[in-house]
PDB file of C-alpha atoms in Angstrom:
ATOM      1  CA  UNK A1061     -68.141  39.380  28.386  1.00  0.00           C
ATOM      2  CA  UNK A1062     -68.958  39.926  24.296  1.00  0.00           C
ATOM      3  CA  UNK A1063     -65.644  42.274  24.445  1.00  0.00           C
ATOM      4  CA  UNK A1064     -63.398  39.542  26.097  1.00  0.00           C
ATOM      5  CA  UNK A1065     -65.100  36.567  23.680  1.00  0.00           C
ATOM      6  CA  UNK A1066     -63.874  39.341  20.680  1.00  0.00           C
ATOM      7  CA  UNK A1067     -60.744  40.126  21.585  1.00  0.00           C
ATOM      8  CA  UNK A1068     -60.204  36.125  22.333  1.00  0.00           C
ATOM      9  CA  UNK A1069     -61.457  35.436  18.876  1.00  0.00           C
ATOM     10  CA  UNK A1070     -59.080  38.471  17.201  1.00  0.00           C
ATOM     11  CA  UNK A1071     -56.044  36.903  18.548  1.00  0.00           C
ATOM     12  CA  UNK A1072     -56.459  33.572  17.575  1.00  0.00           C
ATOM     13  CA  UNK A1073     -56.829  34.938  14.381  1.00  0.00           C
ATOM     14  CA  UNK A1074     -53.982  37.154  14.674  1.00  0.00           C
ATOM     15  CA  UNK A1075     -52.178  33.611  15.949  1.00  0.00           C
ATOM     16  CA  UNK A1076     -53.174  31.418  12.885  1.00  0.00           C
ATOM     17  CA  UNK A1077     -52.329  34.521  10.319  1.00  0.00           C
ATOM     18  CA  UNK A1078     -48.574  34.665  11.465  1.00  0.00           C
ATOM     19  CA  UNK A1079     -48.324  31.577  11.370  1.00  0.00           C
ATOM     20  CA  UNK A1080     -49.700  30.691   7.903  1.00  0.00           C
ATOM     21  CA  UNK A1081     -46.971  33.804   7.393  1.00  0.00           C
ATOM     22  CA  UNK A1082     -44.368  32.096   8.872  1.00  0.00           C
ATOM     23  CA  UNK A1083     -45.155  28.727   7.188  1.00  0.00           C
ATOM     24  CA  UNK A1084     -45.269  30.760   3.511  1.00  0.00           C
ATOM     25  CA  UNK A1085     -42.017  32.205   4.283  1.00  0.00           C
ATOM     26  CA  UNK A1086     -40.005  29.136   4.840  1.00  0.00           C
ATOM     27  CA  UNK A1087     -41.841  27.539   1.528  1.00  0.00           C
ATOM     28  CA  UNK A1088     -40.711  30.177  -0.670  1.00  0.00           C
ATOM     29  CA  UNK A1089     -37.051  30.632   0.072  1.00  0.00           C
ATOM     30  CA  UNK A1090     -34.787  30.881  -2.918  1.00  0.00           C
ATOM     31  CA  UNK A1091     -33.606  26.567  -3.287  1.00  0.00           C
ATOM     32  CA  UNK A1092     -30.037  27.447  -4.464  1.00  0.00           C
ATOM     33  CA  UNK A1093     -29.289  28.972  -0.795  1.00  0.00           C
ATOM     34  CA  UNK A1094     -26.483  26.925   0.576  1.00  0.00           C
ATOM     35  CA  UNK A1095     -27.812  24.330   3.617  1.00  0.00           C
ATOM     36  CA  UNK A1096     -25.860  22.881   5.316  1.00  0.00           C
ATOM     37  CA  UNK A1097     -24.551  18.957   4.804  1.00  0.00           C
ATOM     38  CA  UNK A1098     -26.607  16.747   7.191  1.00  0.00           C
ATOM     39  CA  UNK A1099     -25.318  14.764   9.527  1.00  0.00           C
ATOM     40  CA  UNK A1100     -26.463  10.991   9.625  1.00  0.00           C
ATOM     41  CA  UNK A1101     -23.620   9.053  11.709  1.00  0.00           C
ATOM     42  CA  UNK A1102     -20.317   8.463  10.825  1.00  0.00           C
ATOM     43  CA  UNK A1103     -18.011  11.166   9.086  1.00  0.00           C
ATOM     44  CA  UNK A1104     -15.752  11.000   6.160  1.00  0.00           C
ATOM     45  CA  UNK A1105     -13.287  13.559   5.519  1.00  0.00           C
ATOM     46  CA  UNK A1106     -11.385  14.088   1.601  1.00  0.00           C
ATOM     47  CA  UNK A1107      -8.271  15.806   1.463  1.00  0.00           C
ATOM     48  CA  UNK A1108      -6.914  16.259  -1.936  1.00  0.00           C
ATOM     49  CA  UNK A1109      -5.604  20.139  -2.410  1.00  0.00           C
ATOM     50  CA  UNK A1110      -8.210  21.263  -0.001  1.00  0.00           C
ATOM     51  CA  UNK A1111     -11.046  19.477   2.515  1.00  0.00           C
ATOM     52  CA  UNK A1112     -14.446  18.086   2.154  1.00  0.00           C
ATOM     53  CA  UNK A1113     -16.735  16.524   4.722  1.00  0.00           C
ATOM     54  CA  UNK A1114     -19.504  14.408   3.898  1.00  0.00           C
ATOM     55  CA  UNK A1115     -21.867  11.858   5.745  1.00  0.00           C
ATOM     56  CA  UNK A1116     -21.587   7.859   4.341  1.00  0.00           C
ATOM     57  CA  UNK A1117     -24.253   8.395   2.346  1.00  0.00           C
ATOM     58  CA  UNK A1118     -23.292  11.225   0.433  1.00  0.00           C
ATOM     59  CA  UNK A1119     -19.326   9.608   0.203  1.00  0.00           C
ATOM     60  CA  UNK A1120     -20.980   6.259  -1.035  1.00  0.00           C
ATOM     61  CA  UNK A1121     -23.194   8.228  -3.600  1.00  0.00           C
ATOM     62  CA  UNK A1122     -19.935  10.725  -5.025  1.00  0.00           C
ATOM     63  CA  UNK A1123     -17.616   7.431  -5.449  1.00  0.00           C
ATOM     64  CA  UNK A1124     -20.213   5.775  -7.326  1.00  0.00           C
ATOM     65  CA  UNK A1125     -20.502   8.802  -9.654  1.00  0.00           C
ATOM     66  CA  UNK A1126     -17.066   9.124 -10.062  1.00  0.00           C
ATOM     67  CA  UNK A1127     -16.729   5.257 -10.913  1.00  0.00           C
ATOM     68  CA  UNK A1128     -18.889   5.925 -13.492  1.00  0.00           C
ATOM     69  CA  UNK A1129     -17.845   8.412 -15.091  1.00  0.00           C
ATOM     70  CA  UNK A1130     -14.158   6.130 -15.245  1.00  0.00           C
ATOM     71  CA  UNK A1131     -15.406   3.155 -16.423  1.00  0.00           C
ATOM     72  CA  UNK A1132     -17.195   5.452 -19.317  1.00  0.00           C
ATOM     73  CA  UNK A1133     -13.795   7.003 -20.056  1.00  0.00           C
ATOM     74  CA  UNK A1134     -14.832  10.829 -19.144  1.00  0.00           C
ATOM     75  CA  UNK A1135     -12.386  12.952 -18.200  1.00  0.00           C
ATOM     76  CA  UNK A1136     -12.102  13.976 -14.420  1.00  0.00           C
ATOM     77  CA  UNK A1137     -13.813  17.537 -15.424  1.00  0.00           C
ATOM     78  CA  UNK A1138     -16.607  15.214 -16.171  1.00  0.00           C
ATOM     79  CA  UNK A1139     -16.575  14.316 -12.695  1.00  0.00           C
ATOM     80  CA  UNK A1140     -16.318  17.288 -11.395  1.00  0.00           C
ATOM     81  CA  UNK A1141     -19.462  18.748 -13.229  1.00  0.00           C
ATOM     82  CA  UNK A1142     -21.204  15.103 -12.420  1.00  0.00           C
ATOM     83  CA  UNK A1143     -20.780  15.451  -8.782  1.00  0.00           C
ATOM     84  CA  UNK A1144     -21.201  19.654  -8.596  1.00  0.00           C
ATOM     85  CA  UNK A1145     -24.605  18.908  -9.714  1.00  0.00           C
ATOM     86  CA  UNK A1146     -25.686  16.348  -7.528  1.00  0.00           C
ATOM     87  CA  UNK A1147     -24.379  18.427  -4.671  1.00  0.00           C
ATOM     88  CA  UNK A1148     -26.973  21.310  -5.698  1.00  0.00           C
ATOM     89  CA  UNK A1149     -29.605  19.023  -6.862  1.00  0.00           C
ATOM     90  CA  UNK A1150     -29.913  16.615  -3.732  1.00  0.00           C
ATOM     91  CA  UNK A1151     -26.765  17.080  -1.695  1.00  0.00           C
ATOM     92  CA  UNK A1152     -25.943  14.012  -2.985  1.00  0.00           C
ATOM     93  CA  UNK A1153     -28.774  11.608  -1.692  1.00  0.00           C
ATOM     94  CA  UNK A1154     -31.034   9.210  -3.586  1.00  0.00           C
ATOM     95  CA  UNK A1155     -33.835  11.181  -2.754  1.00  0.00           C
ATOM     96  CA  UNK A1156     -37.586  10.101  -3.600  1.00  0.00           C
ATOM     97  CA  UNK A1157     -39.217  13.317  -4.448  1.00  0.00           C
ATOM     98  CA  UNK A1158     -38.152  16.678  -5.573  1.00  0.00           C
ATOM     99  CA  UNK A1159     -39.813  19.194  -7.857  1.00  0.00           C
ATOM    100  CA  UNK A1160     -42.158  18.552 -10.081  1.00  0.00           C
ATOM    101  CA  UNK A1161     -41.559  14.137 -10.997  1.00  0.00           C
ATOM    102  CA  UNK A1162     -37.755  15.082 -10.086  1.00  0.00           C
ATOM    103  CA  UNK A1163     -35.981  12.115  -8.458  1.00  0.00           C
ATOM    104  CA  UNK A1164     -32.714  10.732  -7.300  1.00  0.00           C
ATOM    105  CA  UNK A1165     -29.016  11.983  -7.222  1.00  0.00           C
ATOM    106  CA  UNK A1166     -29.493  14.487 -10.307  1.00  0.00           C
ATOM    107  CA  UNK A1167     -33.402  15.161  -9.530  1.00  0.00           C
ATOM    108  CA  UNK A1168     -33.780  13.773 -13.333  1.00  0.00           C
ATOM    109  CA  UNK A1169     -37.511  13.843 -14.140  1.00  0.00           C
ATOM    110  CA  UNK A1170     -39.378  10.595 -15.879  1.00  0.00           C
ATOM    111  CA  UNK A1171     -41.371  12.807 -17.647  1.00  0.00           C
ATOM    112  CA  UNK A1172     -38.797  14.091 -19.875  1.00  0.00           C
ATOM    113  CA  UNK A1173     -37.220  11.231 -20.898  1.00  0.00           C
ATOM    114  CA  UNK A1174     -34.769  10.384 -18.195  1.00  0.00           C
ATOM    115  CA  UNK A1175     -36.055   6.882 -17.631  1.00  0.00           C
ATOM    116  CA  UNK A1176     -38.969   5.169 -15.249  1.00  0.00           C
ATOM    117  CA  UNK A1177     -38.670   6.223 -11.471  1.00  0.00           C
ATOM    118  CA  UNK A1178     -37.070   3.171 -11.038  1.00  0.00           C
ATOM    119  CA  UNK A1179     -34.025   3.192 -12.773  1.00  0.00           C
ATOM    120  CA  UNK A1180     -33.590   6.750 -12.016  1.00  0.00           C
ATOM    121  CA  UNK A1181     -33.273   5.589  -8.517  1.00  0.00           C
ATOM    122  CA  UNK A1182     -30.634   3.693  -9.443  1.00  0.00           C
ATOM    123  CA  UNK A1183     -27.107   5.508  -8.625  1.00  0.00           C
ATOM    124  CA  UNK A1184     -25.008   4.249 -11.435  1.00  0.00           C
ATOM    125  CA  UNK A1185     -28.259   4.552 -14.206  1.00  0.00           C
ATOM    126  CA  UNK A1186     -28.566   8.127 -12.840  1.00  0.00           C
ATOM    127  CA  UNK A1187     -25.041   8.670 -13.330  1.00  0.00           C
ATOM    128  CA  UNK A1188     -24.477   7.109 -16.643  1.00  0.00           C
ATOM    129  CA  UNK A1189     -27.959   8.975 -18.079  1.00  0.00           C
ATOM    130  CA  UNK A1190     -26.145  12.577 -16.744  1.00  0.00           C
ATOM    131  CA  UNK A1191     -22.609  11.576 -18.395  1.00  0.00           C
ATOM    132  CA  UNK A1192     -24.279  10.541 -21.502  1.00  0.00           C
ATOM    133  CA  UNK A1193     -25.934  14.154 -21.836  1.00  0.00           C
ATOM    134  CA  UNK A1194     -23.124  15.854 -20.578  1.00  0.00           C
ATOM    135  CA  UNK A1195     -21.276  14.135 -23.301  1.00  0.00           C
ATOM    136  CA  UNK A1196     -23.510  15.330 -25.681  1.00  0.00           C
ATOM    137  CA  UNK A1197     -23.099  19.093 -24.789  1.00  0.00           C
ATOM    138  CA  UNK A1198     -20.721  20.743 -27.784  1.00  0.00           C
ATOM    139  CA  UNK A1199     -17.309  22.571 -25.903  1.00  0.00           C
ATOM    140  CA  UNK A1200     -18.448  21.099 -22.407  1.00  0.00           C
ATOM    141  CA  UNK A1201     -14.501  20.973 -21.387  1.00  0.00           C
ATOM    142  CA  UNK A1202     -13.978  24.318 -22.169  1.00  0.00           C
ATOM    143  CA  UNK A1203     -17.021  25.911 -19.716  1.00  0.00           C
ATOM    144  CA  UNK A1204     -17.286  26.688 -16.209  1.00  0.00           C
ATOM    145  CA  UNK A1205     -18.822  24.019 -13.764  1.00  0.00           C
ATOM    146  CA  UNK A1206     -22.064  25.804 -14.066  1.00  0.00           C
ATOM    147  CA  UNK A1207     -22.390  26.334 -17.364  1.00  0.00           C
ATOM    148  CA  UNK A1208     -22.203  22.585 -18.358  1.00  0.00           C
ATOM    149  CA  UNK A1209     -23.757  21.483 -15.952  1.00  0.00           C
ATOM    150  CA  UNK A1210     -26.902  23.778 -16.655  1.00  0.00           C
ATOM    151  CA  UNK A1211     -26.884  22.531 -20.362  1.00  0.00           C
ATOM    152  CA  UNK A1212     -27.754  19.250 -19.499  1.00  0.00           C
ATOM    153  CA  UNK A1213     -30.109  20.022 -16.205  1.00  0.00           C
ATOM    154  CA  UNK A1214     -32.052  23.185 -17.480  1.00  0.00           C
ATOM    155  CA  UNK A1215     -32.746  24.434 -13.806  1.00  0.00           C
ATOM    156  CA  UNK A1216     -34.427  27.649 -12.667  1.00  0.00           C
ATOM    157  CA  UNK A1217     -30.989  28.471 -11.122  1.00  0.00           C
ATOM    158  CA  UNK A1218     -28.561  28.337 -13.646  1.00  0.00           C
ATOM    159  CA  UNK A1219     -25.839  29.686 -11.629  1.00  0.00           C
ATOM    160  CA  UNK A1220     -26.380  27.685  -8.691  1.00  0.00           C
ATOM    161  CA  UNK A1221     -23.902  24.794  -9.421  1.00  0.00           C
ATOM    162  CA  UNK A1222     -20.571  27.165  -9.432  1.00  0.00           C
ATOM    163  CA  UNK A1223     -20.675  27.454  -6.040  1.00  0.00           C
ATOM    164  CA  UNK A1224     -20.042  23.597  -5.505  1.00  0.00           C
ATOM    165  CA  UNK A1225     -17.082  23.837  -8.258  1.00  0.00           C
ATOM    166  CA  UNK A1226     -14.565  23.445  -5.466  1.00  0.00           C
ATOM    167  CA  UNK A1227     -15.888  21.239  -2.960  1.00  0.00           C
ATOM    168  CA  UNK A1228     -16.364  18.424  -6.853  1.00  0.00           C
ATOM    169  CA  UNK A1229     -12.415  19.871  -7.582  1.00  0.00           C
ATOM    170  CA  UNK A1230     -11.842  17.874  -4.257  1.00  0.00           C
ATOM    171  CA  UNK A1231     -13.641  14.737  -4.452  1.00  0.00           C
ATOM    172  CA  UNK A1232     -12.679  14.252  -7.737  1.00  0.00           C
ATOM    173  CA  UNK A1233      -9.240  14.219  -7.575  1.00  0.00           C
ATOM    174  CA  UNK A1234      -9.337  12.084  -4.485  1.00  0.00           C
ATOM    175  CA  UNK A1235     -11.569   9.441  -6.307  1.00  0.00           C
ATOM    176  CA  UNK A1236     -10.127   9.497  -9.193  1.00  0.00           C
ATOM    177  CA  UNK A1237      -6.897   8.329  -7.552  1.00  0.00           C
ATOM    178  CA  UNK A1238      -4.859  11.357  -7.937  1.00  0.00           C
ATOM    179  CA  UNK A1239      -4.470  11.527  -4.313  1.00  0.00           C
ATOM    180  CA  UNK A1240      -3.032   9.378  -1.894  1.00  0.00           C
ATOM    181  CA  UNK A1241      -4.835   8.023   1.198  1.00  0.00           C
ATOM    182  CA  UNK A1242      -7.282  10.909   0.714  1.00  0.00           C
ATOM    183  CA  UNK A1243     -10.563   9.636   1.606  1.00  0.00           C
ATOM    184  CA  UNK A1244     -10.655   8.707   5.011  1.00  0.00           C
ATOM    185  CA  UNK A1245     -14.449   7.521   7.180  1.00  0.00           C
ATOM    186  CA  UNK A1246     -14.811   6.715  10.727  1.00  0.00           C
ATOM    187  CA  UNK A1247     -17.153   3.536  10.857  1.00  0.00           C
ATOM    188  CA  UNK A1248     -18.330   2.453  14.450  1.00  0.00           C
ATOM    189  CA  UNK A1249     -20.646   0.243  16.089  1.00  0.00           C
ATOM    190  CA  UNK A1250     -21.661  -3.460  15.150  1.00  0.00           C
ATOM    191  CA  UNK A1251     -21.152  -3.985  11.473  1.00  0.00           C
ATOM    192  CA  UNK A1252     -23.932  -4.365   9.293  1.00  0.00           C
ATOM    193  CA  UNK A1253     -22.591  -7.187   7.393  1.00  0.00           C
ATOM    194  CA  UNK A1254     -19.443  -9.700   8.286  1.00  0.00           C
ATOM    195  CA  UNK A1255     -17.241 -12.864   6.987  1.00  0.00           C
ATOM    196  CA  UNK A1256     -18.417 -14.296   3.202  1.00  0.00           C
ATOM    197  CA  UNK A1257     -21.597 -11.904   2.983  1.00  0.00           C
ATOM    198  CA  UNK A1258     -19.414  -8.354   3.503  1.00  0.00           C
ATOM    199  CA  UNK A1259     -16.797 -10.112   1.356  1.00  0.00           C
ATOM    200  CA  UNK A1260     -19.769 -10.938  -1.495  1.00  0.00           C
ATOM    201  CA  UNK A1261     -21.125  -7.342  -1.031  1.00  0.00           C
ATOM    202  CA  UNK A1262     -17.905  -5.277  -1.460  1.00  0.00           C
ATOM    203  CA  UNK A1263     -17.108  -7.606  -4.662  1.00  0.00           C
ATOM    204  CA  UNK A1264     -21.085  -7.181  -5.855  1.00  0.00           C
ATOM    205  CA  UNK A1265     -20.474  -3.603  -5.257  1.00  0.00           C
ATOM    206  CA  UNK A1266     -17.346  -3.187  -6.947  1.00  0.00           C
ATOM    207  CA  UNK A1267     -18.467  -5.039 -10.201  1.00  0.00           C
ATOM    208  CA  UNK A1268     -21.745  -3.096 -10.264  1.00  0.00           C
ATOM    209  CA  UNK A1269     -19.879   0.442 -10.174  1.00  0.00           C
ATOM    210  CA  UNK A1270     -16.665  -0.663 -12.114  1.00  0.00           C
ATOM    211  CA  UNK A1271     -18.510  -2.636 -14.752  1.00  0.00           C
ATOM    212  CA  UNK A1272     -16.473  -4.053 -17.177  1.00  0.00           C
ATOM    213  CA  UNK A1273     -13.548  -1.761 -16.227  1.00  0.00           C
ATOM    214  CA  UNK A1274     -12.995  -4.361 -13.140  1.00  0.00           C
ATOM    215  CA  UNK A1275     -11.872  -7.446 -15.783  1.00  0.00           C
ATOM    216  CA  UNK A1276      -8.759  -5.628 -16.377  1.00  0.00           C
ATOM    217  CA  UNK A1277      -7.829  -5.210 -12.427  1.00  0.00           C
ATOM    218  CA  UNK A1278      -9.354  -9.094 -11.274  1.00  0.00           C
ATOM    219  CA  UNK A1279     -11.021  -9.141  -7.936  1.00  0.00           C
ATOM    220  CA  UNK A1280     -11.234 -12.352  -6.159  1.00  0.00           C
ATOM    221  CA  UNK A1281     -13.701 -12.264  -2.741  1.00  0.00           C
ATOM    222  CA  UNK A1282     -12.771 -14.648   0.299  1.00  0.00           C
ATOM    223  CA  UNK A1283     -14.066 -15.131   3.423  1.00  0.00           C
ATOM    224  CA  UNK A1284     -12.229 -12.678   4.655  1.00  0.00           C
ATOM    225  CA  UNK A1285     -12.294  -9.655   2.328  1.00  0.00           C
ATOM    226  CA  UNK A1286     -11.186  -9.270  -1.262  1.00  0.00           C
ATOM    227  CA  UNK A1287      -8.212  -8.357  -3.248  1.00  0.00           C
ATOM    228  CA  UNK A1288      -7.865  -6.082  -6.243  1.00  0.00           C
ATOM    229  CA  UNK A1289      -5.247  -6.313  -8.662  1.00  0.00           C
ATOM    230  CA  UNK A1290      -3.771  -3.364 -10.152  1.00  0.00           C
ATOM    231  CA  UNK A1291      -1.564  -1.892 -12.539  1.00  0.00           C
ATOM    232  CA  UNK A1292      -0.088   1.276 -11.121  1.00  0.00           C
ATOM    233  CA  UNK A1293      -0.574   3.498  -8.075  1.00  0.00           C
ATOM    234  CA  UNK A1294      -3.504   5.756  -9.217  1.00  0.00           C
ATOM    235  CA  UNK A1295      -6.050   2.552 -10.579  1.00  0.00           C
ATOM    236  CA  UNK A1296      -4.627   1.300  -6.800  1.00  0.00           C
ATOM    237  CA  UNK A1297      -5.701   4.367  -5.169  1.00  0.00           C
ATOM    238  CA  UNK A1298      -8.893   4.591  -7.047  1.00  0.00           C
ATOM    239  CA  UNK A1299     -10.392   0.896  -5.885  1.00  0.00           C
ATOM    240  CA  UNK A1300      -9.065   2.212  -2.230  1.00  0.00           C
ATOM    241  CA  UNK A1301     -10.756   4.757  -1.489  1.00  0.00           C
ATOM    242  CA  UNK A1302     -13.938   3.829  -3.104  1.00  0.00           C
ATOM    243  CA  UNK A1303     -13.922   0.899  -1.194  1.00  0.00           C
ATOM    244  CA  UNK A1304     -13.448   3.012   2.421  1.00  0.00           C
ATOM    245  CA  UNK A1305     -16.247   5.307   0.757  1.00  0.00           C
ATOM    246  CA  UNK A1306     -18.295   2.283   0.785  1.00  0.00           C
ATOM    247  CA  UNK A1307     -17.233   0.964   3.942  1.00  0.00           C
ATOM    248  CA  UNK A1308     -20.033   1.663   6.202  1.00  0.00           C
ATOM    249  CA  UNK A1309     -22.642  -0.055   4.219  1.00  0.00           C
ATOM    250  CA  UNK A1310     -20.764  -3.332   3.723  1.00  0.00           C
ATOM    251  CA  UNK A1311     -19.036  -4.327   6.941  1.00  0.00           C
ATOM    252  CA  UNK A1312     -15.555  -3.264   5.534  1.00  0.00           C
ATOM    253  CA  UNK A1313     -12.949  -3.224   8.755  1.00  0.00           C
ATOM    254  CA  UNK A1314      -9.062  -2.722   7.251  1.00  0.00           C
ATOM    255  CA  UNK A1315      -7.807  -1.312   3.756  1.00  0.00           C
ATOM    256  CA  UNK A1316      -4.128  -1.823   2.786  1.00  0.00           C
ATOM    257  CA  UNK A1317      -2.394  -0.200  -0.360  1.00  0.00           C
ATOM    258  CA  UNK A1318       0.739   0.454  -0.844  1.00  0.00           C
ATOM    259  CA  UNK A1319       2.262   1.324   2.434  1.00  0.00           C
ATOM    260  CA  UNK A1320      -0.791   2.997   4.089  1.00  0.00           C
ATOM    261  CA  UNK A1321      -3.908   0.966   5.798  1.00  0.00           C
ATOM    262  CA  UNK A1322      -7.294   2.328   7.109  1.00  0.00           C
ATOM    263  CA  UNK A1323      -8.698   0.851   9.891  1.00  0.00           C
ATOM    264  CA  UNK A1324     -12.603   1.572  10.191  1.00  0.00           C
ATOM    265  CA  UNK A1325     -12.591   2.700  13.905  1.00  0.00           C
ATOM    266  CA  UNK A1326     -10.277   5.228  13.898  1.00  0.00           C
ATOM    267  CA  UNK A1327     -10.717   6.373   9.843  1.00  0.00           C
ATOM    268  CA  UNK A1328      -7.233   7.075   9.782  1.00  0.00           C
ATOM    269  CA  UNK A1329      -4.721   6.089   6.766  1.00  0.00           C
ATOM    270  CA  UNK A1330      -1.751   4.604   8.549  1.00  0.00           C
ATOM    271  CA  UNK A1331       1.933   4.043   7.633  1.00  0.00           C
ATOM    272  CA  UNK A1332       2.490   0.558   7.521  1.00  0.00           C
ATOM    273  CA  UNK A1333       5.302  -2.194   6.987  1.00  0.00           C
ATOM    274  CA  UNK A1334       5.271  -5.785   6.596  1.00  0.00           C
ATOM    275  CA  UNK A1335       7.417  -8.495   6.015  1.00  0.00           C
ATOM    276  CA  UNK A1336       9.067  -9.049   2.549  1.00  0.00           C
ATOM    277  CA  UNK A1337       7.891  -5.523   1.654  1.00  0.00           C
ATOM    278  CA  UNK A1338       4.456  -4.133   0.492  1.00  0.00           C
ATOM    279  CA  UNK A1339       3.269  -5.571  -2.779  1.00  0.00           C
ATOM    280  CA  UNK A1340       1.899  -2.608  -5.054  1.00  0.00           C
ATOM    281  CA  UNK A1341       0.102  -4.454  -7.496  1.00  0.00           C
ATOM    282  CA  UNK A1342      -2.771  -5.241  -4.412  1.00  0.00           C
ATOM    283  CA  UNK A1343      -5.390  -3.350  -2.997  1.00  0.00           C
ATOM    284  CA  UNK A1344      -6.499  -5.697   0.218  1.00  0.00           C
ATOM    285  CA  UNK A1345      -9.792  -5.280   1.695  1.00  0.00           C
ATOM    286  CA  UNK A1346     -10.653  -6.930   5.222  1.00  0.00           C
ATOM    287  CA  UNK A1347     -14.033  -6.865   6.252  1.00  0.00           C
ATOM    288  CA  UNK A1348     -14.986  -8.168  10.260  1.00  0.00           C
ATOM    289  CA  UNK A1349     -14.871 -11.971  11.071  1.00  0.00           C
TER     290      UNK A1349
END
């Protein structure tokens, strides 16, 4: 009976041993190995001189960045480094914690001087904080994606933004307008938002990310949607596809630029024609009655 009882007692404590083990293991993994994106609903797809797939989080977060970065006038290599490093630092999610006091988009740490918790949980103030450091960098234009981006983050993996150079090559050529009907997001289900308050949300939206840069392309909301004026077909392009990037978060149903429309069901850019010709100098958002 006392050999049974001992034997009993060894393998529980064999039990809880491999499994503290197994625990430990998982906890100390290297954090620059490449996870996978997660999935949380809808998908949008960027095609721009190669393919990207992120969830509506993530594309909301990387056209914020990028709209940004415009409105401060940075090149789109600032972009690129901008959105490579959210990518490794929170896969491009607003997160709450992270290592150490690290928080946010760019896991940018109050106790160094990035700003309260609050504000770094703000998108655009996490954004604007990076661009101004980045800024600050001497040569930044002339180094690889990793490189710059390491002089402004200071992680314990300097090398571990390269290996989103491409994926940010993507993105920020499609959000930056240099490609046409590019970004593209499948949006299903009961809207979360419809009529005047999707219509007041896109605008609020727009004018939060765009800043000042919006005065020069006027917005005017209605009932049903908005429309964006523009001078030429990248600025068009830009306001389009950050508004389908934003789509699923606002109650946004139809975009229409130029001669293409997306249609929130299917995702798709379309061909389209109308009577009296397409007008150019229009981005048209619809959101659902």
């Amino acid at each position: 009976m006392r050999l049974r009882r001992t034997r009993g007692v060894v393998l529980v404590l064999l039990a809880l041993i491999l499994t503290i083990g197994v625990v430990v293991v998982v906890k100390t993994l290297p954090s620059d190995i490449k996870l996978p994106m997660p999935a949380l609903g809808p998908e949008c797809t960027v095609k721009a001189d190669g393919e990207v797939s992120l969830d509506p989080v993530q594309m909301a977060n990387a056209a914020t960045i990028t709209a940004v970065g415009i409105r401060r006038g940075m090149p789109e290599r600032a972009v690129v480094v901008a959105l490579a490093t959210a990518l490794q630092e929170s896969k491009l999610e607003n997160l709450d914690d992270g290592d150490r006091d690290s928080v946010g988009l760019f896991q940018q740490r109050p106790s160094q001087g990035w700003g309260s918790v609050e504000e770094i949980k703000d998108p655009r103030y996490a954004a604007d904080k990076f661009y101004t450091s980045l800024k600050k960098v001497k040569g930044w234009q002339k180094m690889r994606v990793t490189d710059a981006a390491q002089r402004v983050q200071r992680s314990a993996y300097p090398n571990a933004y390269e290996k989103w150079a491409d994926e940010s090559a993507v993105l920020a050529r499609a959000l930056t307008g240099r490609a046409t009907g590019a970004v593209a997001c499948t949006v299903t289900g009961a809207p979360v938002l419809r009529g005047a308050a999707a219509a007041a949300a896109l605008l609020e939206g727009l004018k939060l990310d765009w800043g000042k840069g919006l005065a020069k392309t006027p917005a005017a909301a209605q009932a049903a949607g908005l429309t964006v004026a523009v001078s030429d077909q990248s600025t068009g392009w830009r306001y389009a596809h950050w508004l389908v990037s934003h789509a699923s978060a606002t109650g946004l149903e139809r975009v229409r630029f130029a001669d293409m429309e997306w249609h929130a069901p299917d995702g798709k850019w379309q061909p389209v024609t109308a009577d009296g010709g397409i007008d150019e100098r229009q981005v048209i958002a619809q959101v659902f009655s």
